[in-house]
Each structure stands twice: as structure tokens, then as C-alpha cells.
PDB file of C-alpha atoms and ligand atoms in Angstrom:
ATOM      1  CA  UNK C 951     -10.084 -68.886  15.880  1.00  0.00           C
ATOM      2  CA  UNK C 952      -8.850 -70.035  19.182  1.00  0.00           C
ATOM      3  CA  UNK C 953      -6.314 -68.213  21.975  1.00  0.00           C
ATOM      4  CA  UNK C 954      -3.387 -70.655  20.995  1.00  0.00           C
ATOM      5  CA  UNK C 955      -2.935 -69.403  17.908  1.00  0.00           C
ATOM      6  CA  UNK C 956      -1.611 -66.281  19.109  1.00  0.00           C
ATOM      7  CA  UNK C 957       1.065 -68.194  21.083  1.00  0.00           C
ATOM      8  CA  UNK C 958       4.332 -68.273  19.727  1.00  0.00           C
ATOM      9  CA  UNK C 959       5.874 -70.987  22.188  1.00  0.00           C
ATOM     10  CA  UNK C 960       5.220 -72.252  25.101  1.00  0.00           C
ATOM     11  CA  UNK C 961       7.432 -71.235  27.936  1.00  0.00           C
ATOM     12  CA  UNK C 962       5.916 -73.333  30.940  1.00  0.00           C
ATOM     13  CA  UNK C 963       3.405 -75.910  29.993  1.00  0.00           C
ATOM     14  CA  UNK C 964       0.294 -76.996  32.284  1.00  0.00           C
ATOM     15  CA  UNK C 965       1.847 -80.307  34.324  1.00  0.00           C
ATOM     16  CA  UNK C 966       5.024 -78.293  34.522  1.00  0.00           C
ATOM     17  CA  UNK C 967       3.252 -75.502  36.174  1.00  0.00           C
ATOM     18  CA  UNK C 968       1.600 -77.900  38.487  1.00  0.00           C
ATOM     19  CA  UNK C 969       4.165 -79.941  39.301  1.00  0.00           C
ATOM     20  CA  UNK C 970       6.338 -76.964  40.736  1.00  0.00           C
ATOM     21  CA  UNK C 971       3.299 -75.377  42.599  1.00  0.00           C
ATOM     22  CA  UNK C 972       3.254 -78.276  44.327  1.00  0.00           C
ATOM     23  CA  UNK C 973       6.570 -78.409  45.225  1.00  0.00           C
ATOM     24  CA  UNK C 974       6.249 -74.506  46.368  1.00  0.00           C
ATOM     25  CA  UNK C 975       3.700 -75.286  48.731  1.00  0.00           C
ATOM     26  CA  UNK C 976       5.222 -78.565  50.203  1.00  0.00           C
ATOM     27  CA  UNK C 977       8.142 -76.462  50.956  1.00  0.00           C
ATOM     28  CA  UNK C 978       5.736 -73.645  52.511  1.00  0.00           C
ATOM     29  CA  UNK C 979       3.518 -76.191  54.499  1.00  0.00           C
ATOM     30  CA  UNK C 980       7.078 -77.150  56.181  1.00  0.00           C
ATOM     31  CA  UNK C 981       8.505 -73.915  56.663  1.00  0.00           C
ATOM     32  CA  UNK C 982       5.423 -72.462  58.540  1.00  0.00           C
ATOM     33  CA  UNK C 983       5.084 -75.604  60.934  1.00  0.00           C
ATOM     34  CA  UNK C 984       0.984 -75.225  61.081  1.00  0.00           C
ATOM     35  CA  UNK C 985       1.035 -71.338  61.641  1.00  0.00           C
ATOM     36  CA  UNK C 986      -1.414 -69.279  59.915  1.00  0.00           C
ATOM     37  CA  UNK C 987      -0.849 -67.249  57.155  1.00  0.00           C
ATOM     38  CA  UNK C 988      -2.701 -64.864  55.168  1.00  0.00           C
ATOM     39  CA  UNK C 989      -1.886 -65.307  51.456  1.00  0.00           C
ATOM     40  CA  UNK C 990      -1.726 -61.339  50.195  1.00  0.00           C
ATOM     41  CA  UNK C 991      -2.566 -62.209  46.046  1.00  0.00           C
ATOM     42  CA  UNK C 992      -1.720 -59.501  44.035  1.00  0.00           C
ATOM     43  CA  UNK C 993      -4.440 -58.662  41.269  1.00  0.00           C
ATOM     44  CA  UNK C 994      -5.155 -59.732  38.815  1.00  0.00           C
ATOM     45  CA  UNK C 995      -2.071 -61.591  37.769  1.00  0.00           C
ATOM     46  CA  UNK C 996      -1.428 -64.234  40.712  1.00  0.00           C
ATOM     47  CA  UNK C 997      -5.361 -64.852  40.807  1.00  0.00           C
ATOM     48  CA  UNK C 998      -4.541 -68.127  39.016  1.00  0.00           C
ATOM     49  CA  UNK C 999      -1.412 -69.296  40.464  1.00  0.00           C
ATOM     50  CA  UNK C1000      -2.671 -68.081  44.276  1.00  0.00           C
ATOM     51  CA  UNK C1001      -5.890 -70.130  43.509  1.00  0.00           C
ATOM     52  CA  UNK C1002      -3.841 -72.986  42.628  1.00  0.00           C
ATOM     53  CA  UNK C1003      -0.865 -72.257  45.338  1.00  0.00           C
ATOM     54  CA  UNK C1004      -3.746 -71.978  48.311  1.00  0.00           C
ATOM     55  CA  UNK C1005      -4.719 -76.017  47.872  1.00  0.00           C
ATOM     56  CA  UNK C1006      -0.785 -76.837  47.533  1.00  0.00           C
ATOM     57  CA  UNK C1007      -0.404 -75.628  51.416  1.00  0.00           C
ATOM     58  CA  UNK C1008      -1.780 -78.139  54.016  1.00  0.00           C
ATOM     59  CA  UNK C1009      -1.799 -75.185  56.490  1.00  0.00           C
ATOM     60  CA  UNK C1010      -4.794 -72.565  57.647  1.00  0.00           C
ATOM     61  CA  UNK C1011      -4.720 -70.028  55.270  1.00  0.00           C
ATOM     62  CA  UNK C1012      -6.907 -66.723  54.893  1.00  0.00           C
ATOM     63  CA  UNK C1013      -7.026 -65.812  51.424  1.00  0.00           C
ATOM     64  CA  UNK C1014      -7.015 -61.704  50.298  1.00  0.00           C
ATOM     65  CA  UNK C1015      -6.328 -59.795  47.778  1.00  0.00           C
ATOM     66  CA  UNK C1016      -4.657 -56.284  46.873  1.00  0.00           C
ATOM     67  CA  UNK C1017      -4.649 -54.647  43.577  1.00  0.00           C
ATOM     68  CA  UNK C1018      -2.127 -51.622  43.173  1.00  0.00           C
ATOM     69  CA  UNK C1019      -0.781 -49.481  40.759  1.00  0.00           C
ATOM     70  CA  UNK C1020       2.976 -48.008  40.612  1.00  0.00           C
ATOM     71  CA  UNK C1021       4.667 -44.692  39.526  1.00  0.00           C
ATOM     72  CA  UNK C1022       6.778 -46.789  37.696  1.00  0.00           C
ATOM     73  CA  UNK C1023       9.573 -44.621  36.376  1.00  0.00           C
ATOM     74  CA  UNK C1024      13.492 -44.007  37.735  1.00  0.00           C
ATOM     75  CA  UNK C1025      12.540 -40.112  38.024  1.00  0.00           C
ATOM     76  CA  UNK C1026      10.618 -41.023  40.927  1.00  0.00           C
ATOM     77  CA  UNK C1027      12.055 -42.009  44.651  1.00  0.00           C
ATOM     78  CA  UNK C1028      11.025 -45.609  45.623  1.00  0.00           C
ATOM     79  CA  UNK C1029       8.007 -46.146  48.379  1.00  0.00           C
ATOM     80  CA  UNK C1030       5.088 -44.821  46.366  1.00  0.00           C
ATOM     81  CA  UNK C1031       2.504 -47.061  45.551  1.00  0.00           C
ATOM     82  CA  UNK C1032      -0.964 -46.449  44.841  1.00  0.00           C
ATOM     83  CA  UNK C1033      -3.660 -49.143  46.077  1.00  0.00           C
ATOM     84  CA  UNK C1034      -6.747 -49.621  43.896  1.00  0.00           C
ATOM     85  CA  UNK C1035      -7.939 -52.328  46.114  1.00  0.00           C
ATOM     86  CA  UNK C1036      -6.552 -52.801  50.030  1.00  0.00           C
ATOM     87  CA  UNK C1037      -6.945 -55.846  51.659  1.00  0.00           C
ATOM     88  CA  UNK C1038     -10.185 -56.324  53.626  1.00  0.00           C
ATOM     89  CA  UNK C1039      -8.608 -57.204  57.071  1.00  0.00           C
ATOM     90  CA  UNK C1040      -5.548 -55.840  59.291  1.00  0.00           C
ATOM     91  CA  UNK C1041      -2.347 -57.997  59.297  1.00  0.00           C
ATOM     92  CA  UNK C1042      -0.546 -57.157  62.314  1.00  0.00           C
ATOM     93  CA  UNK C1043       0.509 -59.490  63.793  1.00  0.00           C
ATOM     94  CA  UNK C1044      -0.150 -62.082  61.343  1.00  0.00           C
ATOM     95  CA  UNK C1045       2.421 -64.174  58.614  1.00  0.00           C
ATOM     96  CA  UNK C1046       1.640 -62.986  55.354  1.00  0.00           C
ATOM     97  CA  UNK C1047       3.002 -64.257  52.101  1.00  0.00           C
ATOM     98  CA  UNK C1048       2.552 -61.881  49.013  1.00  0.00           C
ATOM     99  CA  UNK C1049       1.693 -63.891  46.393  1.00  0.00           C
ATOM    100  CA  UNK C1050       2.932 -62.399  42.827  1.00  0.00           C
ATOM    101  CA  UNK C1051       2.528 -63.500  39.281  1.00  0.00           C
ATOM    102  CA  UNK C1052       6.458 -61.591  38.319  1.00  0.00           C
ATOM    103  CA  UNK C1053       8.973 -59.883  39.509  1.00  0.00           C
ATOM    104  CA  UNK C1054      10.035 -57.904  36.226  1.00  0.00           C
ATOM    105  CA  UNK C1055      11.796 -54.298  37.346  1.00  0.00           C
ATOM    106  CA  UNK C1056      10.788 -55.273  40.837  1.00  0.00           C
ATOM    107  CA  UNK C1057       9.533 -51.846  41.830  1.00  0.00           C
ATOM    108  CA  UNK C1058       5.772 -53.482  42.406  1.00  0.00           C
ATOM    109  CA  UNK C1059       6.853 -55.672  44.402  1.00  0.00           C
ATOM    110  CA  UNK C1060       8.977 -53.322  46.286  1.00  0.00           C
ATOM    111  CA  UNK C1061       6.876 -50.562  47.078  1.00  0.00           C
ATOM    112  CA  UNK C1062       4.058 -53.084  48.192  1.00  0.00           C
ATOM    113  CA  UNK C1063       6.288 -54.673  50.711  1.00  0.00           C
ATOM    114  CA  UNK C1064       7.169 -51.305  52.108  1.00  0.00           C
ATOM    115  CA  UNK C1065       3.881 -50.285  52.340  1.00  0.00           C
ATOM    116  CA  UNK C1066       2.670 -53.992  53.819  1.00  0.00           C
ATOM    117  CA  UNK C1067       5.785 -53.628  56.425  1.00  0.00           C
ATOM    118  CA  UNK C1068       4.086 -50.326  57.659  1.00  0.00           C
ATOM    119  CA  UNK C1069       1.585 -52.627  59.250  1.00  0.00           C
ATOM    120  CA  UNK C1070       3.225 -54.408  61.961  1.00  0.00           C
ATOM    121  CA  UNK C1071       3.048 -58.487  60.329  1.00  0.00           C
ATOM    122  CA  UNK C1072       4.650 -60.706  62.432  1.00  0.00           C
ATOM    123  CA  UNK C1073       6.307 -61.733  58.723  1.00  0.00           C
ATOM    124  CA  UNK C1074       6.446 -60.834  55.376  1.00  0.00           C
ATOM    125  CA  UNK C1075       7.418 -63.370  52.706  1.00  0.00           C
ATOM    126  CA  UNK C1076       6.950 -63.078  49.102  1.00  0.00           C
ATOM    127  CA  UNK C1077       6.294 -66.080  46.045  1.00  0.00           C
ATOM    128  CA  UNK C1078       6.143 -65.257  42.917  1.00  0.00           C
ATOM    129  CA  UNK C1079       5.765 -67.758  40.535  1.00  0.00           C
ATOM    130  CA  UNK C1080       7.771 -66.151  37.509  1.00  0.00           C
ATOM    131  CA  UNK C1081      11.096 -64.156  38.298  1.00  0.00           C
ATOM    132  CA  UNK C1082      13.102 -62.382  34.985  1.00  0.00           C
ATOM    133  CA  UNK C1083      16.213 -62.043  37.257  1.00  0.00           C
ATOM    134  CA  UNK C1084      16.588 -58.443  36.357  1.00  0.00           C
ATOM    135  CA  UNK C1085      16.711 -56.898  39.834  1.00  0.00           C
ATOM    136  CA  UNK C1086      18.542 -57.916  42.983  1.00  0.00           C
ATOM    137  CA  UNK C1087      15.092 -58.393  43.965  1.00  0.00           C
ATOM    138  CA  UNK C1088      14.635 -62.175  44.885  1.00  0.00           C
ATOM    139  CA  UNK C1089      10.980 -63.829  46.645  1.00  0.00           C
ATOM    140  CA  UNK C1090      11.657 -66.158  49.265  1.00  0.00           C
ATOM    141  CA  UNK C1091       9.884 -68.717  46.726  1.00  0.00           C
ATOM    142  CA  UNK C1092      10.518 -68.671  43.270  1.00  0.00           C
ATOM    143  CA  UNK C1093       8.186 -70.808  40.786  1.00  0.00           C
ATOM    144  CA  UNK C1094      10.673 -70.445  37.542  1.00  0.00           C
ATOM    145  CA  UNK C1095      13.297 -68.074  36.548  1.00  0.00           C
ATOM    146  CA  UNK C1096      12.314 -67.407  32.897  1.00  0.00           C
ATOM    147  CA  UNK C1097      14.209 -65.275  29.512  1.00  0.00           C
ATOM    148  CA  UNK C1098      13.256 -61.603  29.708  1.00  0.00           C
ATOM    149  CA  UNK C1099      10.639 -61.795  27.455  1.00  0.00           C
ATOM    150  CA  UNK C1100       6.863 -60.566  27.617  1.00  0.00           C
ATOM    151  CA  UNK C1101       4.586 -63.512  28.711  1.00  0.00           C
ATOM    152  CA  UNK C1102       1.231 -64.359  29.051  1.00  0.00           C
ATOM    153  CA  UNK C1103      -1.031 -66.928  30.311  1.00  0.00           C
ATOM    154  CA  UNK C1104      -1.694 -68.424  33.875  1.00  0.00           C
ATOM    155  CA  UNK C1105      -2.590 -65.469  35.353  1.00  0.00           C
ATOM    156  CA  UNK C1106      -0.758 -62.717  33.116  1.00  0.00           C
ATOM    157  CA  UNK C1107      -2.089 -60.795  30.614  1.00  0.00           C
ATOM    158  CA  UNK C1108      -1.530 -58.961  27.386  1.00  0.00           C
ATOM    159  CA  UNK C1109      -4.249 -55.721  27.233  1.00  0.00           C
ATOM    160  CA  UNK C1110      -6.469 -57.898  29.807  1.00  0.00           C
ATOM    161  CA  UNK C1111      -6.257 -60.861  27.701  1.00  0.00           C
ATOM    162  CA  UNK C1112      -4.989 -64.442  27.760  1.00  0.00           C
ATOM    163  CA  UNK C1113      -5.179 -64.696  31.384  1.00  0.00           C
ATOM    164  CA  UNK C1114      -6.983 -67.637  30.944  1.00  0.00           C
ATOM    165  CA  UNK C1115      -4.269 -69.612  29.371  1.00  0.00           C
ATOM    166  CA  UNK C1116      -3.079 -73.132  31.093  1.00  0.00           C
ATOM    167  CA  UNK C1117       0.051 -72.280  30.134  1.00  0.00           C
ATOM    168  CA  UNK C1118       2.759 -69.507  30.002  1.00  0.00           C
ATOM    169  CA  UNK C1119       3.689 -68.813  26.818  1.00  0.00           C
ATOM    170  CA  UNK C1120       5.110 -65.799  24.478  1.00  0.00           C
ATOM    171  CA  UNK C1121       3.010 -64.020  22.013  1.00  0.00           C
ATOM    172  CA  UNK C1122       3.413 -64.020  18.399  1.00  0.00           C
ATOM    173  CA  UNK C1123       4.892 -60.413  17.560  1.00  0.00           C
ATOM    174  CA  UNK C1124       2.016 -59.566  15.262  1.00  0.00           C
ATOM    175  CA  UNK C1125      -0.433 -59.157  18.285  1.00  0.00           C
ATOM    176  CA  UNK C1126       1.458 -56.299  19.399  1.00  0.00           C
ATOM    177  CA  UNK C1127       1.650 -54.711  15.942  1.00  0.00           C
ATOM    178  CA  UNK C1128      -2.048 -55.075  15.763  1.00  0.00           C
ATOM    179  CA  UNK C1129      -1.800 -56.698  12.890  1.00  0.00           C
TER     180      UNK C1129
HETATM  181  P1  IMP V2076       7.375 -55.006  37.937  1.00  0.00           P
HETATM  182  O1  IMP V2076       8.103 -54.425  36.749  1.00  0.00           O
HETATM  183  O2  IMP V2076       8.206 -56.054  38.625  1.00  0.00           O
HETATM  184  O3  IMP V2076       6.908 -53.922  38.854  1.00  0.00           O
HETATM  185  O4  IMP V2076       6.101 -55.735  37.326  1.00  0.00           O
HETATM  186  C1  IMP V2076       4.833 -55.275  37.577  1.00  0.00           C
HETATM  187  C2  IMP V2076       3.756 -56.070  36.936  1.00  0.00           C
HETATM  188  O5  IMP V2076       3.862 -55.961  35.521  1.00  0.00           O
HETATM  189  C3  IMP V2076       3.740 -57.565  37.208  1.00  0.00           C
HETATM  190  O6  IMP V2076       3.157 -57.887  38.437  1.00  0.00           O
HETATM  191  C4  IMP V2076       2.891 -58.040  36.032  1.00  0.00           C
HETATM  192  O7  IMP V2076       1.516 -57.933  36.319  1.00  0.00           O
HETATM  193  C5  IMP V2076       3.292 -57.087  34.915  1.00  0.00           C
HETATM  194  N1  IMP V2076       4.275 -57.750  34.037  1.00  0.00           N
HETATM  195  C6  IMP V2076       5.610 -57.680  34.085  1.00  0.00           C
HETATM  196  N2  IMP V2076       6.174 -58.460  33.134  1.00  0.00           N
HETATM  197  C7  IMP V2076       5.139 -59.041  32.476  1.00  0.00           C
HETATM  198  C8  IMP V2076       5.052 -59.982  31.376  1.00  0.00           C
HETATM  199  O8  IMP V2076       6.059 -60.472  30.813  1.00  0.00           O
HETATM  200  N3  IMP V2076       3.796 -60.322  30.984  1.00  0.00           N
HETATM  201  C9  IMP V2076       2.670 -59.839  31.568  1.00  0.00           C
HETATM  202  N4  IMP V2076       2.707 -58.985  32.593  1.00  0.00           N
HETATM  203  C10 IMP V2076       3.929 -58.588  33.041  1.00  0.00           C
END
């Protein structure tokens, strides 16, 4: 019995995942010419990839985390989000980056920007490493654009599960069925 069994393919393997992380935070280190910034990770999906992201800067970086939950249907206006888990210090005035693991409907994303915007950061910039292009909705940095298809691994999770994975991959369709 082993995790990778359950894997149907492997979307993004390991030096692939690297290798563009990397490149994201080359391309950060240069666009925030030695300012600070607070990486905002978003739990528990971007715990991985903000782990990894956070020694691909060569900047100073504070590290916290938030860990919300949304009202995630189109009956409901935009702008509510609930937070499980708020950051531990104030960010105005500071450069924050929101670190995600997806952008899938968006609406996350969206409602924690609002609600991030609220407190007076000098800037707000998102990367998320996985983007399913189905919204307008685009991070300033984008790790991959990937199929619209559930994945797991690196971070994301099927019923708290395969987080651990090195890789992103899809499941096999028998793990959903339970069977
Ligand atoms: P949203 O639809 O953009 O609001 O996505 C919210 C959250 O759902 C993401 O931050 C992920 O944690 C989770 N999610 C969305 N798509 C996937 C997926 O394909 N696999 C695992 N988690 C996902």
C-alpha cells in the first residue's frame, strides 16, 4: 500500500515544481528591490509551496499564515469571508504577497483580498502556484496554469489527504467512489 497508487497521473512532477518556484521567486526578489514583505500563506494548501517559495526569495520576509473559510455559493453577494485563523500581526503599511495553493472559482481568493485591503498594506500581491483559468481572476505570479481537473499533492488535499505528495497529480476516480 503506498499514496502513489491512488494517483492516476502526474500533472506536475517534483524538479518541475522546483524548477518554476525558483523562477517565481527570482522574479519576486527583483520586483521588490530588497523591500520587506510579509508572505500571507493561505492554510493549509500553500503550506508546502510557501515553505518552499520563502527560500526562493533572497529578500527579508516575515512569514504568516491565515486559514479561512467561504460562503461559497452564487446566491450569496461577494465580500464575505469567514477567518478560522487571522494573521498574528497588523499589515498596514507593509507589502504583502498572499500566497495560494489555486485559484479554482476564485471567490477565496477574492473575498480574502477584500478583506486584507481593509487593512491599509502598502501592497497587495497574490501567487498562487496552480491557476484553472476559470475566472478573470489572475495572481500577479502564476506557478502553472493546469486542465480543470481535481488535484492533489504539494500542498492540496483530497478529504485532508495526500498533502504530502512531491508531486501534483490527479486521483484515480475510484477514491472518490469509495471504492
Ligand atoms: P476557490 O474555488 O478558488 O475559492 O478555491 C478554494 C480552495 O479550494 C483552494 O484554495 C483549494 O484549497 C481548494 N481547491 C480548489 N480546487 C482544488 C483541487 O483541484 N484540489 C484540491 N483542492 C482544491
Amino acid at each position: 500500500m503506498s499514496i502513489h497508487d491512488d494517483i492516476e497521473r502526474v500533472l506536475i512532477d517534483t524538479p518541475t515544481l522546483h524548477q518554476r518556484i525558483a523562477t517565481l521567486g527570482a522574479q519576486i526578489t527583483s520586483d521588490y528591490h530588497g523591500e520587506p514583505v510579509t508572505l500571507v500563506g493561505v492554510l493549509k494548501g500553500a503550506v508546502l509551496f510557501v515553505a518552499d517559495l520563502a527560500r526562493a526569495i533572497d529578500a527579508p520576509v516575515a512569514l504568516d499564515f491565515m486559514a479561512v473559510s467561504s460562503y461559497g455559493n452564487t446566491m450569496q453577494s461577494q465580500g464575505r469571508v469567514r477567518i478560522l485563523k487571522d494573521l498574528d500581526d497588523p499589515i498596514a503599511g507593509k507589502h504583502v504577497l498572499v500566497v495560494e495553493d489555486i485559484i479554482d472559482t476564485g471567490l477565496t481568493l477574492n473575498n480574502l483580498l477584500q478583506l486584507l485591503r481593509q487593512r491599509q498594506p502598502a501592497s497587495v500581491r497574490v501567487c498562487a502556484l496552480l491557476d484553472k483559468a476559470k475566472t478573470q481572476m489572475r495572481a500577479d505570479y502564476t506557478g502553472f496554469t493546469i486542465e480543470d481537473a481535481f488535484v492533489v499533492g504539494y500542498g492540496l488535499d483530497y478529504a485532508q489527504q495526500y498533502r504530502n505528495l512531491p508531486y501534483i497529480g490527479v486521483l484515480k476516480p475510484h477514491v472518490y467512489h469509495g471504492a
